[in-house]
Amino acid sequence: MSLRSPRAATLAAMLQREDIENAVELQTRSYALLRWLAQAVQRGVIGFDAAHAYARDPAAAEAWTQRHRSELPPDALPPQHDTAGFFRLFVGYLDDGHRLVREPGQRLYSPGAHCFCEMCSWFINGPSLRSRPLTAGDQRRADRQMRTSLDELALDCGRLLDEDQVGALMRQPELREAAALYAYAETLLRRLRGGGCETGVPTALWRRFAWTAQGAPKRKFRLHAGAVMAAQALLVERLDALPAPG
């Protein structure tokens, strides 16, 4: 069913590159601050309870960041144009499966993981920032978010997808990855603007494009606005190519 022209003048749900560039910058910076905070706990610079409180309260996090601005790395500082959005993302990580660990213990370390014999490896403190394993519920919620985002994009392209069409699109590996990236970007914008999201959804979506099929992070992966826009363009192209109903 065609609801309106595929190239209508107003495409309300289409992601705009400027918005995505801003969101990606804030996501990168806010996560860098969280990692720095976890490392500060590990070094004994900040107490665990204080760090946990900062990571939960936007106002406390902002006040603490302003007091210690000169000590923080430049890539972990909030930009002046959207401090509120930065701290919304920052405090959301602990609700999305990340956690600060009070006693991380130790782990065996080898430079480049090249050899773990007694000569080439040693024990170091484990990471104070960890993420919990994804559950089946997280995966179902991520699937639901992908379907919702795809439906909304289809409506913007003048189409109403039926269940079989959505399922067929999501079963194609290339489109599934693009749909996950598109849905993640939508979720990121929503969180940035003060909206919520279901627990585990951002992390589950992230692992569908930033991790390998074997379940490991892609080496040197970084999120870029260009990749998000390319994913949107691919989805629009495939939606436009669907046969007209009836």
CSV table of C-alpha atoms in Angstrom, one decimal:
chain,number,residue,atom,x,y,z
A,1,MET,CA,0.0,0.0,0.0
A,2,SER,CA,1.4,3.4,-1.0
A,3,LEU,CA,0.7,6.0,1.6
A,4,ARG,CA,2.3,9.0,0.0
A,5,SER,CA,4.8,9.8,-2.7
A,6,PRO,CA,8.2,8.0,-2.0
A,7,ARG,CA,9.9,11.3,-2.5
A,8,ALA,CA,7.5,13.5,-0.6
A,9,ALA,CA,8.9,16.9,0.3
A,10,THR,CA,8.9,16.1,4.0
A,11,LEU,CA,10.6,12.9,5.2
A,12,ALA,CA,10.1,13.2,8.9
A,13,ALA,CA,11.9,10.1,10.1
A,14,MET,CA,14.9,10.4,7.8
A,15,LEU,CA,18.1,10.8,9.7
A,16,GLN,CA,20.0,14.0,9.0
A,17,ARG,CA,23.8,13.9,8.7
A,18,GLU,CA,24.3,17.0,10.9
A,19,ASP,CA,22.3,15.4,13.7
A,20,ILE,CA,24.1,12.1,13.4
A,21,GLU,CA,27.6,13.8,13.4
A,22,ASN,CA,26.7,15.5,16.6
A,23,ALA,CA,25.3,12.4,18.2
A,24,VAL,CA,28.3,10.3,17.3
A,25,GLU,CA,30.7,12.9,18.7
A,26,LEU,CA,28.8,13.0,22.0
A,27,GLN,CA,28.6,9.2,22.2
A,28,THR,CA,32.3,8.9,21.6
A,29,ARG,CA,33.2,11.6,24.1
A,30,SER,CA,30.8,10.4,26.8
A,31,TYR,CA,32.0,6.9,26.6
A,32,ALA,CA,35.6,8.1,26.8
A,33,LEU,CA,34.7,9.9,30.0
A,34,LEU,CA,33.2,6.7,31.5
A,35,ARG,CA,36.3,4.7,30.6
A,36,TRP,CA,38.5,7.4,32.2
A,37,LEU,CA,36.4,7.3,35.3
A,38,ALA,CA,36.7,3.6,35.5
A,39,GLN,CA,40.5,3.8,35.1
A,40,ALA,CA,40.6,6.5,37.8
A,41,VAL,CA,38.8,4.1,40.2
A,42,GLN,CA,41.4,1.4,39.3
A,43,ARG,CA,44.3,3.8,40.0
A,44,GLY,CA,42.7,4.8,43.4
A,45,VAL,CA,42.2,8.4,42.2
A,46,ILE,CA,38.4,8.3,42.8
A,47,GLY,CA,36.6,6.1,45.3
A,48,PHE,CA,34.3,3.5,43.8
A,49,ASP,CA,31.1,4.8,45.5
A,50,ALA,CA,31.8,8.4,44.4
A,51,ALA,CA,32.4,7.3,40.8
A,52,HIS,CA,29.3,5.1,40.8
A,53,ALA,CA,27.3,8.1,42.0
A,54,TYR,CA,28.7,10.4,39.3
A,55,ALA,CA,27.9,7.8,36.6
A,56,ARG,CA,24.2,7.8,37.7
A,57,ASP,CA,23.4,11.5,38.2
A,58,PRO,CA,23.8,13.9,35.3
A,59,ALA,CA,24.0,17.0,37.6
A,60,ALA,CA,26.6,15.4,39.8
A,61,ALA,CA,28.6,14.2,36.8
A,62,GLU,CA,28.5,17.7,35.3
A,63,ALA,CA,29.6,19.4,38.5
A,64,TRP,CA,32.4,16.9,39.0
A,65,THR,CA,33.6,17.3,35.4
A,66,GLN,CA,33.7,21.0,35.7
A,67,ARG,CA,35.8,20.8,38.9
A,68,HIS,CA,38.3,18.4,37.3
A,69,ARG,CA,38.2,19.7,33.7
A,70,SER,CA,41.9,20.4,33.6
A,71,GLU,CA,42.7,16.8,34.6
A,72,LEU,CA,40.5,15.1,31.9
A,73,PRO,CA,41.8,14.1,28.4
A,74,PRO,CA,40.5,16.4,25.7
A,75,ASP,CA,38.5,13.7,24.0
A,76,ALA,CA,36.5,13.0,27.1
A,77,LEU,CA,35.3,16.6,27.7
A,78,PRO,CA,31.7,17.6,26.9
A,79,PRO,CA,31.4,20.1,24.0
A,80,GLN,CA,29.9,23.4,25.0
A,81,HIS,CA,27.1,23.2,22.4
A,82,ASP,CA,25.3,20.3,24.0
A,83,THR,CA,26.4,19.6,27.6
A,84,ALA,CA,23.0,18.3,28.6
A,85,GLY,CA,22.9,15.7,25.8
A,86,PHE,CA,26.5,14.6,26.7
A,87,PHE,CA,25.6,13.8,30.3
A,88,ARG,CA,22.3,12.2,29.3
A,89,LEU,CA,24.3,9.7,27.3
A,90,PHE,CA,27.0,9.4,30.0
A,91,VAL,CA,24.6,8.4,32.8
A,92,GLY,CA,22.7,6.0,30.5
A,93,TYR,CA,25.6,3.5,30.1
A,94,LEU,CA,25.0,1.9,33.5
A,95,ASP,CA,21.4,1.4,32.6
A,96,ASP,CA,22.3,-0.3,29.3
A,97,GLY,CA,24.4,-3.2,30.7
A,98,HIS,CA,27.7,-1.5,31.5
A,99,ARG,CA,28.8,-1.7,35.1
A,100,LEU,CA,31.6,-0.4,37.3
A,101,VAL,CA,33.2,-3.2,39.3
A,102,ARG,CA,34.4,-2.6,42.8
A,103,GLU,CA,36.9,-5.4,43.0
A,104,PRO,CA,37.8,-6.4,39.4
A,105,GLY,CA,40.6,-8.8,40.4
A,106,GLN,CA,43.4,-9.6,38.1
A,107,ARG,CA,43.9,-11.2,34.7
A,108,LEU,CA,46.8,-12.6,32.7
A,109,TYR,CA,48.2,-10.1,30.2
A,110,SER,CA,50.5,-10.6,27.2
A,111,PRO,CA,51.4,-7.7,24.8
A,112,GLY,CA,49.4,-8.3,21.7
A,113,ALA,CA,48.2,-11.5,23.3
A,114,HIS,CA,51.0,-13.2,21.4
A,115,CYS,CA,52.1,-15.7,24.1
A,116,PHE,CA,50.9,-16.5,27.6
A,117,CYS,CA,54.0,-18.4,28.9
A,118,GLU,CA,55.6,-17.4,32.2
A,119,MET,CA,58.3,-15.4,30.3
A,120,CYS,CA,55.9,-13.4,28.1
A,121,SER,CA,52.9,-12.7,30.3
A,122,TRP,CA,52.1,-11.3,33.7
A,123,PHE,CA,49.1,-10.5,35.8
A,124,ILE,CA,47.5,-7.0,35.7
A,125,ASN,CA,44.4,-5.6,37.3
A,126,GLY,CA,41.2,-6.5,35.5
A,127,PRO,CA,39.0,-3.8,33.9
A,128,SER,CA,36.8,-1.8,36.3
A,129,LEU,CA,34.3,-1.2,33.5
A,130,ARG,CA,32.5,-4.2,32.1
A,131,SER,CA,29.4,-5.1,30.2
A,132,ARG,CA,27.1,-7.9,31.1
A,133,PRO,CA,26.4,-10.7,28.6
A,134,LEU,CA,23.3,-10.1,26.5
A,135,THR,CA,20.2,-12.1,27.3
A,136,ALA,CA,17.6,-13.6,25.0
A,137,GLY,CA,15.3,-10.7,26.1
A,138,ASP,CA,17.9,-8.1,25.0
A,139,GLN,CA,18.0,-9.7,21.6
A,140,ARG,CA,14.2,-9.8,21.3
A,141,ARG,CA,14.0,-6.2,22.2
A,142,ALA,CA,16.7,-5.3,19.7
A,143,ASP,CA,14.8,-7.2,17.0
A,144,ARG,CA,11.6,-5.3,17.9
A,145,GLN,CA,13.4,-1.9,17.7
A,146,MET,CA,14.9,-2.8,14.3
A,147,ARG,CA,11.4,-3.7,13.0
A,148,THR,CA,9.9,-0.5,14.4
A,149,SER,CA,12.7,1.6,12.8
A,150,LEU,CA,12.3,-0.2,9.5
A,151,ASP,CA,8.6,0.3,9.5
A,152,GLU,CA,9.0,4.0,10.2
A,153,LEU,CA,11.5,4.4,7.4
A,154,ALA,CA,9.2,2.5,5.0
A,155,LEU,CA,6.4,4.9,5.9
A,156,ASP,CA,8.7,7.8,5.0
A,157,CYS,CA,9.3,6.1,1.7
A,158,GLY,CA,5.6,5.8,1.1
A,159,ARG,CA,5.2,2.1,1.9
A,160,LEU,CA,3.5,0.0,4.5
A,161,LEU,CA,5.4,-3.2,5.0
A,162,ASP,CA,3.7,-6.4,5.9
A,163,GLU,CA,5.2,-8.9,8.3
A,164,ASP,CA,6.6,-11.2,5.5
A,165,GLN,CA,8.4,-8.2,3.9
A,166,VAL,CA,9.9,-7.1,7.1
A,167,GLY,CA,11.1,-10.6,7.9
A,168,ALA,CA,12.6,-11.1,4.4
A,169,LEU,CA,14.5,-7.8,4.6
A,170,MET,CA,15.9,-8.6,8.1
A,171,ARG,CA,17.0,-12.1,7.0
A,172,GLN,CA,19.5,-10.6,4.5
A,173,PRO,CA,22.8,-10.2,6.3
A,174,GLU,CA,23.8,-6.9,4.6
A,175,LEU,CA,20.4,-5.4,5.3
A,176,ARG,CA,20.2,-6.8,8.8
A,177,GLU,CA,23.5,-5.0,9.7
A,178,ALA,CA,22.3,-1.8,8.0
A,179,ALA,CA,19.0,-2.0,9.9
A,180,ALA,CA,20.8,-2.5,13.2
A,181,LEU,CA,23.0,0.5,12.5
A,182,TYR,CA,20.0,2.7,11.5
A,183,ALA,CA,18.0,1.6,14.6
A,184,TYR,CA,21.1,2.3,16.8
A,185,ALA,CA,21.4,5.8,15.4
A,186,GLU,CA,17.7,6.4,16.0
A,187,THR,CA,18.0,5.2,19.6
A,188,LEU,CA,21.1,7.3,20.1
A,189,LEU,CA,19.3,10.4,19.0
A,190,ARG,CA,16.3,9.6,21.3
A,191,ARG,CA,18.6,9.2,24.3
A,192,LEU,CA,20.4,12.4,23.5
A,193,ARG,CA,17.2,14.3,23.5
A,194,GLY,CA,16.0,12.9,26.8
A,195,GLY,CA,14.0,10.0,25.6
A,196,GLY,CA,14.3,6.4,27.0
A,197,CYS,CA,15.0,3.1,25.4
A,198,GLU,CA,14.5,-0.5,26.5
A,199,THR,CA,17.2,-2.1,28.6
A,200,GLY,CA,19.9,-3.8,26.6
A,201,VAL,CA,18.8,-2.5,23.2
A,202,PRO,CA,21.7,-0.1,22.4
A,203,THR,CA,24.3,-2.7,23.4
A,204,ALA,CA,22.5,-5.5,21.4
A,205,LEU,CA,22.2,-3.3,18.4
A,206,TRP,CA,25.8,-2.2,18.6
A,207,ARG,CA,27.1,-5.7,18.6
A,208,ARG,CA,25.2,-6.5,15.4
A,209,PHE,CA,27.4,-4.1,13.4
A,210,ALA,CA,30.4,-3.4,15.5
A,211,TRP,CA,31.2,-7.0,16.4
A,212,THR,CA,32.1,-9.9,14.1
A,213,ALA,CA,29.8,-12.8,13.4
A,214,GLN,CA,32.0,-14.8,15.7
A,215,GLY,CA,31.1,-12.6,18.7
A,216,ALA,CA,34.3,-10.4,19.0
A,217,PRO,CA,34.6,-6.7,18.6
A,218,LYS,CA,35.8,-5.6,15.2
A,219,ARG,CA,39.3,-4.4,15.5
A,220,LYS,CA,39.7,-0.6,15.4
A,221,PHE,CA,36.0,-0.1,14.7
A,222,ARG,CA,34.8,3.4,15.1
A,223,LEU,CA,31.3,4.7,14.5
A,224,HIS,CA,31.1,7.4,11.8
A,225,ALA,CA,28.1,9.4,10.6
A,226,GLY,CA,29.0,8.4,7.0
A,227,ALA,CA,28.3,4.7,7.9
A,228,VAL,CA,24.9,5.6,9.3
A,229,MET,CA,24.0,7.6,6.3
A,230,ALA,CA,25.2,4.8,4.0
A,231,ALA,CA,23.0,2.3,5.9
A,232,GLN,CA,20.0,4.6,5.6
A,233,ALA,CA,20.6,5.0,1.9
A,234,LEU,CA,20.9,1.2,1.4
A,235,LEU,CA,17.6,0.6,3.2
A,236,VAL,CA,15.8,3.3,1.3
A,237,GLU,CA,17.1,1.9,-2.0
A,238,ARG,CA,15.9,-1.6,-1.1
A,239,LEU,CA,12.5,-0.3,0.1
A,240,ASP,CA,12.0,1.6,-3.1
A,241,ALA,CA,12.8,-1.5,-5.1
A,242,LEU,CA,10.1,-3.6,-3.4
A,243,PRO,CA,7.3,-4.5,-5.8
A,244,ALA,CA,4.2,-2.3,-5.6
A,245,PRO,CA,1.4,-4.1,-3.6
A,246,GLY,CA,-1.5,-5.7,-5.3
